[in-house]
Tab-separated table of C-alpha atoms and ligand atoms in Angstrom:
chain	number	residue	atom	x	y	z
A	14	MET	CA	227.730	-192.399	11.166
A	15	ILE	CA	229.811	-189.120	11.063
A	16	PRO	CA	228.388	-186.851	8.605
A	17	VAL	CA	230.502	-186.290	5.390
A	18	VAL	CA	230.049	-182.641	5.740
A	19	ALA	CA	230.129	-180.813	9.197
A	20	ASN	CA	226.842	-179.623	10.355
A	21	PHE	CA	227.476	-175.979	10.440
A	22	PRO	CA	226.361	-173.476	7.719
A	23	THR	CA	228.111	-174.124	4.470
A	24	ALA	CA	227.371	-172.245	1.342
A	25	ARG	CA	225.790	-174.524	-0.988
A	26	PRO	CA	225.415	-172.625	-4.432
A	27	ARG	CA	224.414	-175.798	-6.368
A	28	ARG	CA	221.223	-175.716	-4.608
A	29	LEU	CA	220.145	-172.882	-6.786
A	30	ARG	CA	221.437	-174.909	-9.877
A	31	ARG	CA	219.266	-177.840	-9.354
A	32	THR	CA	216.734	-177.145	-12.137
A	33	ALA	CA	216.277	-174.890	-15.159
A	34	ALA	CA	213.396	-172.978	-13.644
A	35	LEU	CA	215.881	-172.233	-10.391
A	36	ARG	CA	218.474	-171.343	-12.691
A	37	GLU	CA	216.187	-168.695	-14.589
A	38	LEU	CA	214.991	-167.446	-11.458
A	39	VAL	CA	218.410	-166.421	-10.122
A	40	ALA	CA	220.084	-165.393	-13.248
A	41	GLU	CA	222.023	-162.069	-12.894
A	42	THR	CA	222.375	-161.216	-16.543
A	43	ARG	CA	219.834	-161.572	-19.156
A	44	LEU	CA	220.495	-160.781	-22.565
A	45	SER	CA	217.584	-159.229	-24.561
A	46	VAL	CA	217.023	-158.408	-28.026
A	47	ASN	CA	216.409	-154.810	-27.020
A	48	ASP	CA	220.456	-154.973	-26.056
A	49	LEU	CA	221.574	-155.404	-29.544
A	50	VAL	CA	222.383	-153.438	-32.749
A	51	ALA	CA	222.753	-154.966	-36.073
A	52	PRO	CA	225.806	-153.983	-38.136
A	53	LEU	CA	224.752	-153.749	-41.900
A	54	PHE	CA	226.588	-153.172	-45.249
A	55	VAL	CA	224.883	-151.316	-48.001
A	56	ARG	CA	226.873	-151.175	-51.462
A	57	GLU	CA	226.867	-148.878	-54.317
A	58	ASP	CA	226.171	-150.229	-57.935
A	59	ILE	CA	225.283	-153.774	-57.292
A	60	SER	CA	222.007	-155.193	-58.651
A	61	ALA	CA	221.608	-158.127	-55.935
A	62	PRO	CA	223.026	-158.586	-52.587
A	63	LEU	CA	226.521	-160.380	-52.138
A	64	PRO	CA	227.579	-162.845	-49.438
A	65	ILE	CA	230.755	-161.912	-47.389
A	66	THR	CA	232.985	-165.017	-47.550
A	67	SER	CA	234.775	-164.357	-43.975
A	68	LEU	CA	231.444	-163.377	-42.297
A	69	PRO	CA	228.946	-166.227	-43.073
A	70	GLY	CA	225.257	-165.152	-43.250
A	71	VAL	CA	225.962	-161.362	-43.487
A	72	LEU	CA	225.701	-159.687	-47.011
A	73	GLN	CA	226.742	-156.661	-48.766
A	74	HIS	CA	223.229	-155.222	-49.415
A	75	THR	CA	221.614	-153.226	-52.193
A	76	VAL	CA	219.514	-150.399	-51.081
A	77	ALA	CA	216.489	-152.308	-51.665
A	78	SER	CA	217.715	-155.663	-49.831
A	79	LEU	CA	218.721	-153.219	-47.007
A	80	VAL	CA	215.099	-152.046	-46.553
A	81	ASN	CA	213.599	-155.570	-46.773
A	82	GLU	CA	216.487	-156.681	-43.995
A	83	VAL	CA	215.540	-153.647	-41.614
A	84	GLY	CA	212.094	-154.414	-41.836
A	85	GLU	CA	212.458	-157.947	-40.957
A	86	LEU	CA	214.765	-157.183	-38.038
A	87	ALA	CA	212.178	-154.489	-36.770
A	88	ASP	CA	209.512	-157.145	-36.757
A	89	LEU	CA	211.716	-159.337	-34.722
A	90	GLY	CA	211.858	-156.601	-32.220
A	91	VAL	CA	215.558	-155.269	-32.987
A	92	ARG	CA	215.784	-151.652	-31.818
A	93	ALA	CA	218.542	-150.274	-33.995
A	94	VAL	CA	221.092	-150.935	-37.010
A	95	ILE	CA	224.330	-149.310	-37.929
A	96	LEU	CA	225.148	-148.607	-41.363
A	97	PHE	CA	228.416	-149.248	-43.179
A	98	GLY	CA	228.797	-147.992	-46.775
A	99	VAL	CA	230.828	-149.474	-49.660
A	100	PRO	CA	231.160	-146.928	-52.430
A	101	SER	CA	231.982	-147.679	-55.807
A	102	GLN	CA	234.633	-144.754	-56.120
A	103	LYS	CA	237.362	-144.067	-53.461
A	104	ASP	CA	239.561	-140.864	-53.440
A	105	ALA	CA	242.312	-139.497	-51.359
A	106	VAL	CA	239.947	-137.704	-49.150
A	107	GLY	CA	237.065	-140.070	-48.797
A	108	SER	CA	234.623	-137.696	-50.473
A	109	GLY	CA	231.843	-140.436	-50.539
A	110	ALA	CA	231.535	-140.301	-47.079
A	111	TYR	CA	229.937	-136.805	-46.859
A	112	ASP	CA	228.414	-136.648	-50.683
A	113	PRO	CA	224.845	-136.248	-50.207
A	114	GLU	CA	224.464	-138.831	-53.010
A	115	GLY	CA	226.963	-141.217	-51.082
A	116	ILE	CA	225.736	-144.520	-50.344
A	117	VAL	CA	225.032	-144.066	-46.659
A	118	GLN	CA	223.187	-141.150	-47.041
A	119	VAL	CA	221.137	-142.699	-49.932
A	120	ALA	CA	220.325	-145.688	-47.675
A	121	LEU	CA	219.776	-143.384	-44.660
A	122	ARG	CA	216.979	-141.371	-46.647
A	123	THR	CA	215.335	-144.578	-47.863
A	124	LEU	CA	215.069	-146.185	-44.568
A	125	ARG	CA	214.015	-143.080	-42.658
A	126	ALA	CA	211.205	-142.648	-45.230
A	127	GLU	CA	210.323	-146.241	-44.847
A	128	PHE	CA	210.552	-146.602	-40.987
A	129	GLY	CA	210.611	-143.282	-39.428
A	130	ASP	CA	211.521	-143.739	-35.854
A	131	ARG	CA	210.666	-147.461	-35.546
A	132	VAL	CA	214.102	-148.437	-35.585
A	133	VAL	CA	216.999	-146.269	-34.362
A	134	LEU	CA	219.272	-145.450	-37.381
A	135	MET	CA	222.959	-145.230	-36.583
A	136	SER	CA	225.778	-144.725	-38.955
A	137	ASP	CA	229.582	-145.345	-38.650
A	138	LEU	CA	231.481	-142.154	-39.148
A	139	CYS	CA	234.559	-142.749	-40.614
A	140	VAL	CA	236.345	-142.520	-44.025
A	141	ASP	CA	238.434	-145.753	-44.362
A	142	GLU	CA	235.702	-147.446	-46.516
A	143	TYR	CA	235.823	-144.205	-48.845
A	144	THR	CA	239.616	-143.508	-49.071
A	145	ASP	CA	241.845	-144.870	-51.774
A	146	HIS	CA	244.510	-145.508	-49.251
A	147	GLY	CA	242.357	-147.099	-46.683
A	148	HIS	CA	243.212	-144.997	-43.747
A	149	CYS	CA	240.646	-143.296	-41.400
A	150	GLY	CA	241.695	-139.857	-42.261
A	151	VAL	CA	243.484	-137.924	-44.784
A	152	LEU	CA	247.072	-138.093	-45.299
A	153	ASP	CA	249.711	-135.189	-44.934
A	154	ALA	CA	252.863	-134.866	-47.178
A	155	ASN	CA	254.670	-137.398	-45.006
A	156	GLY	CA	251.864	-139.959	-45.522
A	157	GLU	CA	250.894	-139.555	-41.906
A	158	VAL	CA	247.105	-139.352	-41.244
A	159	ASP	CA	246.660	-135.520	-40.234
A	160	ASN	CA	244.208	-135.468	-37.318
A	161	ASP	CA	242.784	-131.828	-37.629
A	162	LEU	CA	242.136	-131.937	-41.383
A	163	THR	CA	240.457	-135.157	-40.898
A	164	LEU	CA	238.214	-133.613	-38.242
A	165	GLU	CA	236.952	-131.175	-40.808
A	166	ILE	CA	235.955	-134.052	-42.813
A	167	TYR	CA	234.531	-135.972	-40.094
A	168	ALA	CA	232.240	-132.736	-39.228
A	169	LYS	CA	230.909	-132.734	-42.891
A	170	THR	CA	230.171	-136.245	-42.729
A	171	ALA	CA	228.361	-136.097	-39.475
A	172	VAL	CA	226.202	-133.201	-40.935
A	173	ALA	CA	225.542	-135.101	-44.146
A	174	GLN	CA	224.533	-138.320	-42.238
A	175	ALA	CA	222.301	-136.346	-40.020
A	176	ASP	CA	220.740	-134.364	-43.064
A	177	ALA	CA	219.969	-137.935	-44.421
A	178	GLY	CA	218.188	-139.105	-41.237
A	179	SER	CA	220.849	-140.637	-39.264
A	180	ARG	CA	219.862	-140.382	-35.429
A	181	VAL	CA	223.047	-141.557	-34.006
A	182	VAL	CA	226.355	-140.883	-35.671
A	183	ALA	CA	229.189	-143.078	-34.336
A	184	PRO	CA	232.638	-141.706	-35.127
A	185	SER	CA	235.187	-144.736	-35.355
A	186	GLY	CA	238.451	-143.080	-36.445
A	187	MET	CA	240.052	-142.485	-33.252
A	188	MET	CA	241.138	-138.913	-34.097
A	189	ASP	CA	241.507	-136.698	-31.156
A	190	GLY	CA	238.815	-134.139	-30.618
A	191	GLN	CA	236.576	-135.872	-33.093
A	192	VAL	CA	233.677	-135.872	-30.708
A	193	GLY	CA	233.728	-132.270	-29.976
A	194	ALA	CA	234.230	-131.458	-33.541
A	195	ILE	CA	231.137	-133.371	-34.811
A	196	ARG	CA	229.072	-132.115	-31.909
A	197	ALA	CA	229.867	-128.558	-32.848
A	198	ALA	CA	228.905	-129.342	-36.460
A	199	LEU	CA	225.716	-131.096	-35.664
A	200	ASP	CA	224.687	-128.221	-33.129
A	201	ALA	CA	225.571	-125.482	-35.798
A	202	SER	CA	223.482	-127.467	-38.461
A	203	GLY	CA	220.282	-127.929	-36.293
A	204	HIS	CA	220.779	-131.452	-35.459
A	205	ILE	CA	220.863	-130.822	-31.740
A	206	ASP	CA	218.759	-134.257	-31.206
A	207	VAL	CA	221.243	-136.313	-33.249
A	208	SER	CA	223.308	-138.488	-30.640
A	209	ILE	CA	226.933	-139.194	-30.640
A	210	LEU	CA	227.967	-143.092	-30.093
A	211	ALA	CA	231.504	-142.635	-29.642
A	212	TYR	CA	234.043	-145.429	-30.389
A	213	SER	CA	236.111	-144.092	-27.514
A	214	ALA	CA	238.398	-147.156	-26.541
A	215	LYS	CA	239.055	-148.710	-30.222
A	216	TYR	CA	241.915	-150.868	-30.206
A	217	ALA	CA	244.388	-151.757	-33.153
A	218	SER	CA	243.071	-155.272	-33.075
A	219	GLY	CA	243.667	-158.068	-35.603
A	220	LEU	CA	240.224	-159.206	-35.086
A	221	TYR	CA	238.785	-156.585	-37.852
A	222	GLY	CA	239.985	-158.775	-40.818
A	223	PRO	CA	236.576	-160.189	-41.809
A	224	PHE	CA	235.191	-156.435	-41.910
A	225	ARG	CA	237.905	-155.210	-44.314
A	226	ASP	CA	236.420	-157.819	-46.742
A	227	ALA	CA	232.984	-156.890	-46.104
A	228	VAL	CA	233.979	-152.907	-46.998
A	229	ASP	CA	236.738	-153.817	-49.576
A	230	VAL	CA	239.389	-151.931	-47.642
A	231	GLN	CA	242.875	-152.561	-47.846
A	232	ILE	CA	245.391	-150.297	-46.029
A	233	ALA	CA	248.093	-149.009	-48.404
A	234	ASP	CA	251.473	-150.141	-48.283
A	235	GLY	CA	250.765	-152.935	-45.876
A	236	GLY	CA	249.936	-150.217	-43.310
A	237	ASP	CA	248.079	-150.515	-40.045
A	238	ARG	CA	246.212	-148.490	-37.808
A	239	LYS	CA	248.597	-148.450	-34.645
A	240	GLY	CA	249.315	-144.602	-35.311
A	241	TYR	CA	245.867	-143.902	-34.313
A	242	GLN	CA	243.878	-146.885	-32.720
A	243	GLN	CA	244.930	-148.092	-29.219
A	244	ASP	CA	247.729	-150.236	-28.220
A	245	TRP	CA	246.278	-153.317	-26.681
A	246	ARG	CA	248.680	-153.145	-23.885
A	247	ASN	CA	247.014	-150.312	-22.497
A	248	ALA	CA	244.053	-150.420	-20.370
A	249	ARG	CA	244.085	-147.019	-18.284
A	250	GLU	CA	244.653	-145.068	-21.485
A	251	ALA	CA	241.201	-146.179	-22.536
A	252	LEU	CA	239.860	-144.241	-19.580
A	253	THR	CA	241.512	-141.229	-21.012
A	254	GLU	CA	240.039	-141.530	-24.204
A	255	VAL	CA	236.673	-142.068	-22.602
A	256	GLU	CA	236.987	-139.011	-20.518
A	257	ALA	CA	237.864	-137.027	-23.263
A	258	ASP	CA	234.987	-138.045	-25.405
A	259	ILE	CA	232.408	-137.660	-22.397
A	260	ALA	CA	233.927	-134.104	-21.909
A	261	GLN	CA	233.326	-133.320	-25.663
A	262	GLY	CA	229.476	-134.362	-25.636
A	263	ALA	CA	229.506	-137.816	-26.141
A	264	ASP	CA	226.016	-139.403	-25.521
A	265	MET	CA	227.503	-143.195	-25.225
A	266	VAL	CA	230.561	-144.612	-25.223
A	267	MET	CA	232.108	-147.973	-26.664
A	268	VAL	CA	234.798	-150.414	-26.133
A	269	LYS	CA	236.011	-152.218	-29.240
A	270	PRO	CA	236.599	-155.032	-29.602
A	271	ALA	CA	234.610	-156.846	-26.641
A	272	LEU	CA	235.947	-159.993	-25.869
A	273	SER	CA	239.698	-159.611	-25.565
A	274	TYR	CA	238.712	-156.255	-23.671
A	275	LEU	CA	236.262	-157.197	-20.974
A	276	ASP	CA	238.400	-155.701	-18.086
A	277	VAL	CA	238.091	-152.398	-19.949
A	278	ILE	CA	234.222	-152.712	-20.352
A	279	VAL	CA	234.199	-153.176	-16.465
A	280	ALA	CA	236.362	-150.336	-15.997
A	281	VAL	CA	234.542	-147.849	-18.136
A	282	ARG	CA	231.228	-149.118	-16.858
A	283	ALA	CA	232.608	-147.982	-13.289
A	284	MET	CA	233.794	-144.417	-14.493
A	285	THR	CA	230.563	-143.374	-16.050
A	286	ASN	CA	226.731	-143.430	-15.901
A	287	LEU	CA	226.218	-142.872	-19.762
A	288	PRO	CA	225.353	-146.228	-21.541
A	289	VAL	CA	228.459	-148.282	-22.539
A	290	ALA	CA	228.348	-150.075	-25.768
A	291	ALA	CA	230.705	-152.924	-26.983
A	292	TYR	CA	231.377	-154.193	-30.227
A	293	HIS	CA	231.526	-157.757	-30.804
A	294	VAL	CA	233.551	-157.336	-34.063
A	295	SER	CA	233.847	-159.332	-37.248
A	296	GLY	CA	236.714	-161.325	-36.145
A	297	GLU	CA	234.943	-162.576	-32.941
A	298	TYR	CA	231.985	-163.622	-35.240
A	299	ALA	CA	233.894	-165.329	-37.719
A	300	MET	CA	236.066	-167.377	-35.279
A	301	ILE	CA	232.666	-168.842	-33.827
A	302	LYS	CA	231.337	-169.466	-37.355
A	303	ALA	CA	234.492	-171.119	-38.417
A	304	ALA	CA	235.029	-173.465	-35.441
A	305	ALA	CA	231.210	-174.265	-35.462
A	306	ALA	CA	231.504	-175.315	-39.143
A	307	ASN	CA	234.213	-177.645	-38.356
A	308	GLY	CA	232.123	-179.020	-35.630
A	309	TRP	CA	234.727	-178.060	-32.938
A	310	ILE	CA	232.359	-175.776	-30.813
A	311	ASP	CA	228.786	-175.445	-30.333
A	312	HIS	CA	227.633	-172.468	-32.429
A	313	ASP	CA	224.507	-171.502	-30.337
A	314	VAL	CA	226.224	-172.095	-26.803
A	315	VAL	CA	229.443	-170.141	-27.730
A	316	ALA	CA	227.485	-167.375	-29.125
A	317	LEU	CA	225.183	-166.965	-26.113
A	318	GLU	CA	228.230	-167.197	-23.905
A	319	GLN	CA	230.139	-164.650	-25.395
A	320	LEU	CA	227.396	-162.210	-25.902
A	321	THR	CA	226.171	-162.704	-22.101
A	322	ALA	CA	229.739	-162.153	-21.042
A	323	ILE	CA	229.755	-158.856	-22.642
A	324	LYS	CA	226.340	-157.727	-20.873
A	325	ARG	CA	227.835	-159.149	-17.632
A	326	ALA	CA	231.131	-157.097	-17.899
A	327	GLY	CA	228.739	-153.856	-18.117
A	328	ALA	CA	227.901	-153.271	-21.621
A	329	ASP	CA	224.291	-151.949	-22.111
A	330	VAL	CA	224.434	-152.085	-25.956
A	331	ILE	CA	226.249	-154.589	-28.090
A	332	LEU	CA	227.035	-154.244	-31.757
A	333	THR	CA	226.816	-157.772	-33.033
A	334	TYR	CA	226.616	-159.679	-36.330
A	335	PHE	CA	224.560	-162.293	-34.294
A	336	THR	CA	221.632	-159.821	-33.829
A	337	ARG	CA	219.275	-161.564	-36.487
A	338	TRP	CA	220.103	-164.872	-35.217
A	339	PHE	CA	219.607	-163.866	-31.625
A	340	ALA	CA	216.148	-162.180	-32.560
A	341	GLU	CA	215.018	-165.117	-34.283
A	342	ARG	CA	216.092	-167.389	-31.489
A	343	SER	CA	214.292	-165.356	-28.993
A	344	ALA	CA	211.190	-165.258	-31.191
A	345	ALA	CA	211.221	-169.056	-31.419
A	346	THR	CA	211.800	-169.444	-27.786
A	347	LYS	CA	208.949	-167.050	-26.879
A	348	ARG	CA	206.648	-169.550	-29.145
A	349	GLY	CA	208.170	-172.616	-27.913
A	350	GLY	CA	208.134	-171.837	-24.336
A	351	ALA	CA	211.719	-173.691	-23.422
A	352	SER	CA	214.797	-171.823	-23.142
B	613	PBG	C1	236.220	-148.007	-39.249
B	613	PBG	C2	235.864	-149.523	-38.443
B	613	PBG	C3	236.277	-150.743	-38.553
B	613	PBG	C4	235.129	-151.537	-37.704
B	613	PBG	C5	234.036	-150.499	-37.600
B	613	PBG	N1	234.480	-149.416	-37.850
B	613	PBG	C6	237.405	-151.197	-39.111
B	613	PBG	C7	238.676	-150.666	-38.807
B	613	PBG	O1	238.715	-149.690	-37.587
B	613	PBG	O2	239.752	-151.098	-39.542
B	613	PBG	C8	235.495	-153.126	-37.552
B	613	PBG	C9	234.228	-153.634	-37.293
B	613	PBG	C10	234.580	-155.232	-37.243
B	613	PBG	O3	235.436	-155.866	-37.243
B	613	PBG	O4	233.329	-155.733	-37.313
B	613	PBG	N2	235.379	-147.533	-40.159
């Protein structure tokens, strides 16, 4: 009999795929609850948490329900949360972002008193939730976002957040020079230990839709953020952004969204030894939820596949609305044994 496969060394990768135990042994990428950051929304002037229709399972919290949620996440082993505020009043400059009594500052002080350093408290640093026009900065006479005036507001916001107990501020507005301005303000106010997680390569994506429902933001006059967020046709430009942020003192750099930009994550990972974060954004989460609710995809399989892909591409830290689900699943797996 002539053997079907010739008798010479042939790669046989399937040998190592035969059993679950073998696959576990040789897995290159292991997603862990330690990698994840939970984005949480806290809203002023509500007496009970409110669901967000386009983000099933995610809530606009009261300060009290936020404290509960963070406690439960910490018990599940989650290391970090990032806060977004939903104020009851908005104005032209987004003053609620830096008001010591602004909703995020109130929430930070409460969480800090409750949890200390048990959970890393991060705060998104932007003004779009607080401006009546919905842009990430203040507008000039022509209605365009004024870069340098906005930096002054970001600097004040960074100090207000740090004063209130934030350990990591995360500027997400894509203004030029934002990391340097914030670093200088933090240092000058004695917050040399507060880190900066820079949303360095943030694209003008269509995938932020559900988030804007979560924070009640509509950009005035049907506007968009293409004047400051990146054009999705550009990958090399992301490296210019990352270089600039590192030069200005970023402690971690981020790519956002994640799945449509895995190439950018790979490139950023290759150019820096700083921790790289990626944001699996609201639209990415909502697409899985909606397709799974229709029975078109398997929720758990696809969520795991996507989060693992983000880590495989090179992200050390993943911001995701799946954090609680993943942490609960990991805890159950640990108890039950099987994966
Ligand atoms: C801006 C900000 C946005 C997100 C995080 N920070 C919205 C935007 O740029 O329009 C989006 C996050 C998501 O979609 O999950 N403060």
